[in-house]
């Protein structure tokens, strides 16, 4: 029996934030939710870029075996673009985004996830949280430091351990293949919903509302009723029989990827929206384009700048100068040597057999004694502004329990690691 999706998406800026940094997408074969961060100049662009790279996948020509590869490639491209934007534009430094995406081919679904935006599945009236948050408090729960109930109110619950755009190199995703079962109801949401509305209440709404549109509206309304300190975005999709006659519905783009919030530098005609419109065969009129900067155009400048920089370096080396090498020696990074965390001077690059770095000092910390999330960061190397920054980072690892400790060691005081953090709204006085 063949199936199809009946879907809807809704997004609201909330009652505290000044702009919407969430982006959502719902289409016949693709569901996406991204929660951006990086302040008013970056969060909206970050989530929009993620949607822009994923939206072109919303078509029925994919083989089931290709779903995860397609999602992985699109998100890696988005991640690389965000890194380039952050490096090339001072006002975009520190931008990043969570992302959860589901791509369907027939009755198979590929899902990828990074950050703390969630996917829930309602099947036979049972609600399951399918994703696991990549957050500091979730790490504390998994290591037994706190309970899930304590995590819901922990002051560091917005500290994320993995997001798109946070560092160079390959992005690490949670990936899975799922069956699209008739009667299933899928929901993607930002923490603007899951952070203020209980899973029990979310389940009640998903069970009771007759269609995705009403379900989205009710869930957003509940978040607003609970104070909505953050942006709220919800995507809901029902798996139904392909013989069911559905009202023709275009792909829905909501949040930052669809509108121009105050202070944002992204136009109404965004890359994600254009991709969706072109896929439906609808031409874009010039009047639909907003005369503002597009993040993909910014990225083109960044790429051109990178290419020119490489050419200059190669030219300098060709003339036998050491200017590039001298500059590299003003840089530092943390890596691994002989199984131990080590401070290196230079940049983690080589030209032929010539390494542009050398070890400076071992830090007295074994790689094997680090939590997996820290090992992943070290594998990609951690860039530093100065040698002193290395001590601060290592101290934060020790204080937060991200290194193994002896049985007789005192229990550490919990404080956040050096990771991406969503801005918290100011408390009402």
PDB file of N, CA, C and O in Angstrom, residues 52-99:
ATOM      1  N   UNK A  52      17.585  26.200   3.333  1.00  0.00           N
ATOM      2  CA  UNK A  52      17.890  26.445   1.924  1.00  0.00           C
ATOM      3  C   UNK A  52      18.588  25.256   1.282  1.00  0.00           C
ATOM      4  O   UNK A  52      18.309  24.907   0.130  1.00  0.00           O
ATOM      5  N   UNK A  53      19.492  24.627   2.004  1.00  0.00           N
ATOM      6  CA  UNK A  53      20.225  23.494   1.440  1.00  0.00           C
ATOM      7  C   UNK A  53      19.380  22.218   1.401  1.00  0.00           C
ATOM      8  O   UNK A  53      19.608  21.347   0.554  1.00  0.00           O
ATOM      9  N   UNK A  54      18.437  22.104   2.315  1.00  0.00           N
ATOM     10  CA  UNK A  54      17.629  20.879   2.375  1.00  0.00           C
ATOM     11  C   UNK A  54      16.404  20.930   1.472  1.00  0.00           C
ATOM     12  O   UNK A  54      15.969  19.890   0.951  1.00  0.00           O
ATOM     13  N   UNK A  55      15.806  22.100   1.265  1.00  0.00           N
ATOM     14  CA  UNK A  55      14.550  22.219   0.516  1.00  0.00           C
ATOM     15  C   UNK A  55      14.587  21.587  -0.868  1.00  0.00           C
ATOM     16  O   UNK A  55      13.599  20.959  -1.282  1.00  0.00           O
ATOM     17  N   UNK A  56      15.686  21.688  -1.639  1.00  0.00           N
ATOM     18  CA  UNK A  56      15.689  21.061  -2.962  1.00  0.00           C
ATOM     19  C   UNK A  56      15.546  19.543  -2.952  1.00  0.00           C
ATOM     20  O   UNK A  56      15.275  18.944  -3.989  1.00  0.00           O
ATOM     21  N   UNK A  57      15.714  18.905  -1.804  1.00  0.00           N
ATOM     22  CA  UNK A  57      15.559  17.445  -1.713  1.00  0.00           C
ATOM     23  C   UNK A  57      14.098  17.021  -1.736  1.00  0.00           C
ATOM     24  O   UNK A  57      13.799  15.825  -1.887  1.00  0.00           O
ATOM     25  N   UNK A  58      13.167  17.963  -1.611  1.00  0.00           N
ATOM     26  CA  UNK A  58      11.743  17.631  -1.514  1.00  0.00           C
ATOM     27  C   UNK A  58      11.186  17.246  -2.890  1.00  0.00           C
ATOM     28  O   UNK A  58      10.521  18.034  -3.553  1.00  0.00           O
ATOM     29  N   UNK A  59      11.479  16.018  -3.303  1.00  0.00           N
ATOM     30  CA  UNK A  59      11.003  15.482  -4.569  1.00  0.00           C
ATOM     31  C   UNK A  59      10.900  13.967  -4.460  1.00  0.00           C
ATOM     32  O   UNK A  59      11.457  13.364  -3.532  1.00  0.00           O
ATOM     33  N   UNK A  60      10.197  13.349  -5.415  1.00  0.00           N
ATOM     34  CA  UNK A  60       9.902  11.914  -5.304  1.00  0.00           C
ATOM     35  C   UNK A  60      10.837  11.039  -6.124  1.00  0.00           C
ATOM     36  O   UNK A  60      10.531   9.881  -6.382  1.00  0.00           O
ATOM     37  N   UNK A  61      11.997  11.559  -6.508  1.00  0.00           N
ATOM     38  CA  UNK A  61      12.899  10.807  -7.380  1.00  0.00           C
ATOM     39  C   UNK A  61      14.005  10.081  -6.640  1.00  0.00           C
ATOM     40  O   UNK A  61      14.850   9.437  -7.265  1.00  0.00           O
ATOM     41  N   UNK A  62      14.024  10.158  -5.309  1.00  0.00           N
ATOM     42  CA  UNK A  62      15.114   9.555  -4.548  1.00  0.00           C
ATOM     43  C   UNK A  62      14.852   8.081  -4.273  1.00  0.00           C
ATOM     44  O   UNK A  62      13.716   7.676  -3.984  1.00  0.00           O
ATOM     45  N   UNK A  63      15.917   7.296  -4.315  1.00  0.00           N
ATOM     46  CA  UNK A  63      15.841   5.905  -3.867  1.00  0.00           C
ATOM     47  C   UNK A  63      15.993   5.864  -2.355  1.00  0.00           C
ATOM     48  O   UNK A  63      16.684   6.706  -1.760  1.00  0.00           O
ATOM     49  N   UNK A  64      15.349   4.886  -1.736  1.00  0.00           N
ATOM     50  CA  UNK A  64      15.396   4.793  -0.276  1.00  0.00           C
ATOM     51  C   UNK A  64      16.827   4.652   0.243  1.00  0.00           C
ATOM     52  O   UNK A  64      17.181   5.199   1.294  1.00  0.00           O
ATOM     53  N   UNK A  65      17.678   3.943  -0.499  1.00  0.00           N
ATOM     54  CA  UNK A  65      19.062   3.743  -0.060  1.00  0.00           C
ATOM     55  C   UNK A  65      19.882   5.029  -0.090  1.00  0.00           C
ATOM     56  O   UNK A  65      20.961   5.093   0.502  1.00  0.00           O
ATOM     57  N   UNK A  66      19.374   6.051  -0.777  1.00  0.00           N
ATOM     58  CA  UNK A  66      20.126   7.306  -0.907  1.00  0.00           C
ATOM     59  C   UNK A  66      19.706   8.367   0.107  1.00  0.00           C
ATOM     60  O   UNK A  66      20.313   9.442   0.163  1.00  0.00           O
ATOM     61  N   UNK A  67      18.661   8.110   0.882  1.00  0.00           N
ATOM     62  CA  UNK A  67      18.088   9.162   1.719  1.00  0.00           C
ATOM     63  C   UNK A  67      19.096   9.757   2.696  1.00  0.00           C
ATOM     64  O   UNK A  67      19.239  10.982   2.786  1.00  0.00           O
ATOM     65  N   UNK A  68      19.785   8.910   3.446  1.00  0.00           N
ATOM     66  CA  UNK A  68      20.715   9.424   4.452  1.00  0.00           C
ATOM     67  C   UNK A  68      21.903  10.122   3.803  1.00  0.00           C
ATOM     68  O   UNK A  68      22.385  11.153   4.303  1.00  0.00           O
ATOM     69  N   UNK A  69      22.391   9.582   2.680  1.00  0.00           N
ATOM     70  CA  UNK A  69      23.502  10.229   1.985  1.00  0.00           C
ATOM     71  C   UNK A  69      23.108  11.623   1.498  1.00  0.00           C
ATOM     72  O   UNK A  69      23.902  12.570   1.576  1.00  0.00           O
ATOM     73  N   UNK A  70      21.898  11.756   0.971  1.00  0.00           N
ATOM     74  CA  UNK A  70      21.431  13.055   0.490  1.00  0.00           C
ATOM     75  C   UNK A  70      21.299  14.059   1.641  1.00  0.00           C
ATOM     76  O   UNK A  70      21.712  15.216   1.521  1.00  0.00           O
ATOM     77  N   UNK A  71      20.705  13.616   2.737  1.00  0.00           N
ATOM     78  CA  UNK A  71      20.561  14.499   3.900  1.00  0.00           C
ATOM     79  C   UNK A  71      21.920  14.904   4.450  1.00  0.00           C
ATOM     80  O   UNK A  71      22.167  16.069   4.758  1.00  0.00           O
ATOM     81  N   UNK A  72      22.796  13.934   4.547  1.00  0.00           N
ATOM     82  CA  UNK A  72      24.128  14.204   5.106  1.00  0.00           C
ATOM     83  C   UNK A  72      24.891  15.210   4.241  1.00  0.00           C
ATOM     84  O   UNK A  72      25.521  16.141   4.759  1.00  0.00           O
ATOM     85  N   UNK A  73      24.824  15.042   2.933  1.00  0.00           N
ATOM     86  CA  UNK A  73      25.546  15.940   2.029  1.00  0.00           C
ATOM     87  C   UNK A  73      24.984  17.360   2.099  1.00  0.00           C
ATOM     88  O   UNK A  73      25.740  18.344   2.143  1.00  0.00           O
ATOM     89  N   UNK A  74      23.659  17.478   2.122  1.00  0.00           N
ATOM     90  CA  UNK A  74      23.038  18.806   2.171  1.00  0.00           C
ATOM     91  C   UNK A  74      23.377  19.527   3.469  1.00  0.00           C
ATOM     92  O   UNK A  74      23.675  20.735   3.471  1.00  0.00           O
ATOM     93  N   UNK A  75      23.349  18.810   4.571  1.00  0.00           N
ATOM     94  CA  UNK A  75      23.645  19.442   5.860  1.00  0.00           C
ATOM     95  C   UNK A  75      25.125  19.783   5.978  1.00  0.00           C
ATOM     96  O   UNK A  75      25.491  20.812   6.553  1.00  0.00           O
ATOM     97  N   UNK A  76      25.990  18.942   5.422  1.00  0.00           N
ATOM     98  CA  UNK A  76      27.414  19.268   5.427  1.00  0.00           C
ATOM     99  C   UNK A  76      27.679  20.546   4.637  1.00  0.00           C
ATOM    100  O   UNK A  76      28.484  21.393   5.043  1.00  0.00           O
ATOM    101  N   UNK A  77      26.988  20.719   3.519  1.00  0.00           N
ATOM    102  CA  UNK A  77      27.134  21.945   2.731  1.00  0.00           C
ATOM    103  C   UNK A  77      26.638  23.160   3.530  1.00  0.00           C
ATOM    104  O   UNK A  77      27.264  24.225   3.505  1.00  0.00           O
ATOM    105  N   UNK A  78      25.524  22.997   4.214  1.00  0.00           N
ATOM    106  CA  UNK A  78      25.014  24.090   5.046  1.00  0.00           C
ATOM    107  C   UNK A  78      26.003  24.424   6.159  1.00  0.00           C
ATOM    108  O   UNK A  78      26.263  25.602   6.455  1.00  0.00           O
ATOM    109  N   UNK A  79      26.547  23.391   6.785  1.00  0.00           N
ATOM    110  CA  UNK A  79      27.523  23.580   7.859  1.00  0.00           C
ATOM    111  C   UNK A  79      28.737  24.355   7.352  1.00  0.00           C
ATOM    112  O   UNK A  79      29.192  25.316   7.992  1.00  0.00           O
ATOM    113  N   UNK A  80      29.249  23.969   6.182  1.00  0.00           N
ATOM    114  CA  UNK A  80      30.407  24.641   5.622  1.00  0.00           C
ATOM    115  C   UNK A  80      30.102  26.096   5.299  1.00  0.00           C
ATOM    116  O   UNK A  80      30.914  26.993   5.546  1.00  0.00           O
ATOM    117  N   UNK A  81      28.908  26.347   4.771  1.00  0.00           N
ATOM    118  CA  UNK A  81      28.530  27.719   4.455  1.00  0.00           C
ATOM    119  C   UNK A  81      28.442  28.570   5.722  1.00  0.00           C
ATOM    120  O   UNK A  81      28.873  29.733   5.740  1.00  0.00           O
ATOM    121  N   UNK A  82      27.918  28.020   6.782  1.00  0.00           N
ATOM    122  CA  UNK A  82      27.824  28.764   8.036  1.00  0.00           C
ATOM    123  C   UNK A  82      29.205  29.078   8.603  1.00  0.00           C
ATOM    124  O   UNK A  82      29.441  30.168   9.127  1.00  0.00           O
ATOM    125  N   UNK A  83      30.124  28.116   8.508  1.00  0.00           N
ATOM    126  CA  UNK A  83      31.488  28.359   8.976  1.00  0.00           C
ATOM    127  C   UNK A  83      32.127  29.493   8.173  1.00  0.00           C
ATOM    128  O   UNK A  83      32.777  30.389   8.731  1.00  0.00           O
ATOM    129  N   UNK A  84      31.914  29.482   6.855  1.00  0.00           N
ATOM    130  CA  UNK A  84      32.478  30.530   6.003  1.00  0.00           C
ATOM    131  C   UNK A  84      31.878  31.895   6.330  1.00  0.00           C
ATOM    132  O   UNK A  84      32.591  32.906   6.388  1.00  0.00           O
ATOM    133  N   UNK A  85      30.580  31.927   6.534  1.00  0.00           N
ATOM    134  CA  UNK A  85      29.937  33.191   6.884  1.00  0.00           C
ATOM    135  C   UNK A  85      30.472  33.735   8.201  1.00  0.00           C
ATOM    136  O   UNK A  85      30.756  34.928   8.332  1.00  0.00           O
ATOM    137  N   UNK A  86      30.600  32.871   9.185  1.00  0.00           N
ATOM    138  CA  UNK A  86      31.067  33.287  10.503  1.00  0.00           C
ATOM    139  C   UNK A  86      32.489  33.826  10.446  1.00  0.00           C
ATOM    140  O   UNK A  86      32.829  34.794  11.129  1.00  0.00           O
ATOM    141  N   UNK A  87      33.335  33.209   9.606  1.00  0.00           N
ATOM    142  CA  UNK A  87      34.722  33.644   9.501  1.00  0.00           C
ATOM    143  C   UNK A  87      34.874  34.915   8.672  1.00  0.00           C
ATOM    144  O   UNK A  87      35.796  35.696   8.893  1.00  0.00           O
ATOM    145  N   UNK A  88      33.975  35.123   7.717  1.00  0.00           N
ATOM    146  CA  UNK A  88      34.137  36.215   6.758  1.00  0.00           C
ATOM    147  C   UNK A  88      33.450  37.506   7.174  1.00  0.00           C
ATOM    148  O   UNK A  88      33.811  38.575   6.678  1.00  0.00           O
ATOM    149  N   UNK A  89      32.471  37.430   8.074  1.00  0.00           N
ATOM    150  CA  UNK A  89      31.711  38.612   8.457  1.00  0.00           C
ATOM    151  C   UNK A  89      31.658  38.718   9.975  1.00  0.00           C
ATOM    152  O   UNK A  89      31.093  37.851  10.646  1.00  0.00           O
ATOM    153  N   UNK A  90      32.258  39.781  10.478  1.00  0.00           N
ATOM    154  CA  UNK A  90      32.367  39.948  11.925  1.00  0.00           C
ATOM    155  C   UNK A  90      31.013  39.933  12.614  1.00  0.00           C
ATOM    156  O   UNK A  90      30.863  39.380  13.706  1.00  0.00           O
ATOM    157  N   UNK A  91      29.999  40.514  11.962  1.00  0.00           N
ATOM    158  CA  UNK A  91      28.684  40.580  12.594  1.00  0.00           C
ATOM    159  C   UNK A  91      27.997  39.214  12.656  1.00  0.00           C
ATOM    160  O   UNK A  91      26.999  39.042  13.353  1.00  0.00           O
ATOM    161  N   UNK A  92      28.537  38.230  11.933  1.00  0.00           N
ATOM    162  CA  UNK A  92      27.947  36.891  11.946  1.00  0.00           C
ATOM    163  C   UNK A  92      28.771  35.903  12.767  1.00  0.00           C
ATOM    164  O   UNK A  92      28.475  34.705  12.756  1.00  0.00           O
ATOM    165  N   UNK A  93      29.794  36.360  13.441  1.00  0.00           N
ATOM    166  CA  UNK A  93      30.624  35.464  14.247  1.00  0.00           C
ATOM    167  C   UNK A  93      29.780  34.775  15.310  1.00  0.00           C
ATOM    168  O   UNK A  93      28.989  35.411  15.995  1.00  0.00           O
ATOM    169  N   UNK A  94      29.954  33.474  15.414  1.00  0.00           N
ATOM    170  CA  UNK A  94      29.246  32.710  16.432  1.00  0.00           C
ATOM    171  C   UNK A  94      27.889  32.201  16.025  1.00  0.00           C
ATOM    172  O   UNK A  94      27.180  31.593  16.828  1.00  0.00           O
ATOM    173  N   UNK A  95      27.495  32.402  14.760  1.00  0.00           N
ATOM    174  CA  UNK A  95      26.183  31.905  14.366  1.00  0.00           C
ATOM    175  C   UNK A  95      26.202  30.381  14.253  1.00  0.00           C
ATOM    176  O   UNK A  95      27.236  29.767  13.998  1.00  0.00           O
ATOM    177  N   UNK A  96      25.051  29.761  14.442  1.00  0.00           N
ATOM    178  CA  UNK A  96      24.924  28.316  14.342  1.00  0.00           C
ATOM    179  C   UNK A  96      23.453  27.948  14.378  1.00  0.00           C
ATOM    180  O   UNK A  96      22.580  28.802  14.570  1.00  0.00           O
ATOM    181  N   UNK A  97      23.163  26.674  14.202  1.00  0.00           N
ATOM    182  CA  UNK A  97      21.766  26.245  14.224  1.00  0.00           C
ATOM    183  C   UNK A  97      21.660  24.758  14.546  1.00  0.00           C
ATOM    184  O   UNK A  97      22.549  23.976  14.232  1.00  0.00           O
ATOM    185  N   UNK A  98      20.574  24.413  15.203  1.00  0.00           N
ATOM    186  CA  UNK A  98      20.200  23.012  15.340  1.00  0.00           C
ATOM    187  C   UNK A  98      19.534  22.590  14.034  1.00  0.00           C
ATOM    188  O   UNK A  98      19.205  23.430  13.193  1.00  0.00           O
ATOM    189  N   UNK A  99      19.301  21.312  13.856  1.00  0.00           N
ATOM    190  CA  UNK A  99      18.564  20.865  12.671  1.00  0.00           C
ATOM    191  C   UNK A  99      18.066  19.440  12.882  1.00  0.00           C
ATOM    192  O   UNK A  99      18.811  18.566  13.337  1.00  0.00           O
TER     193      UNK A  99
END
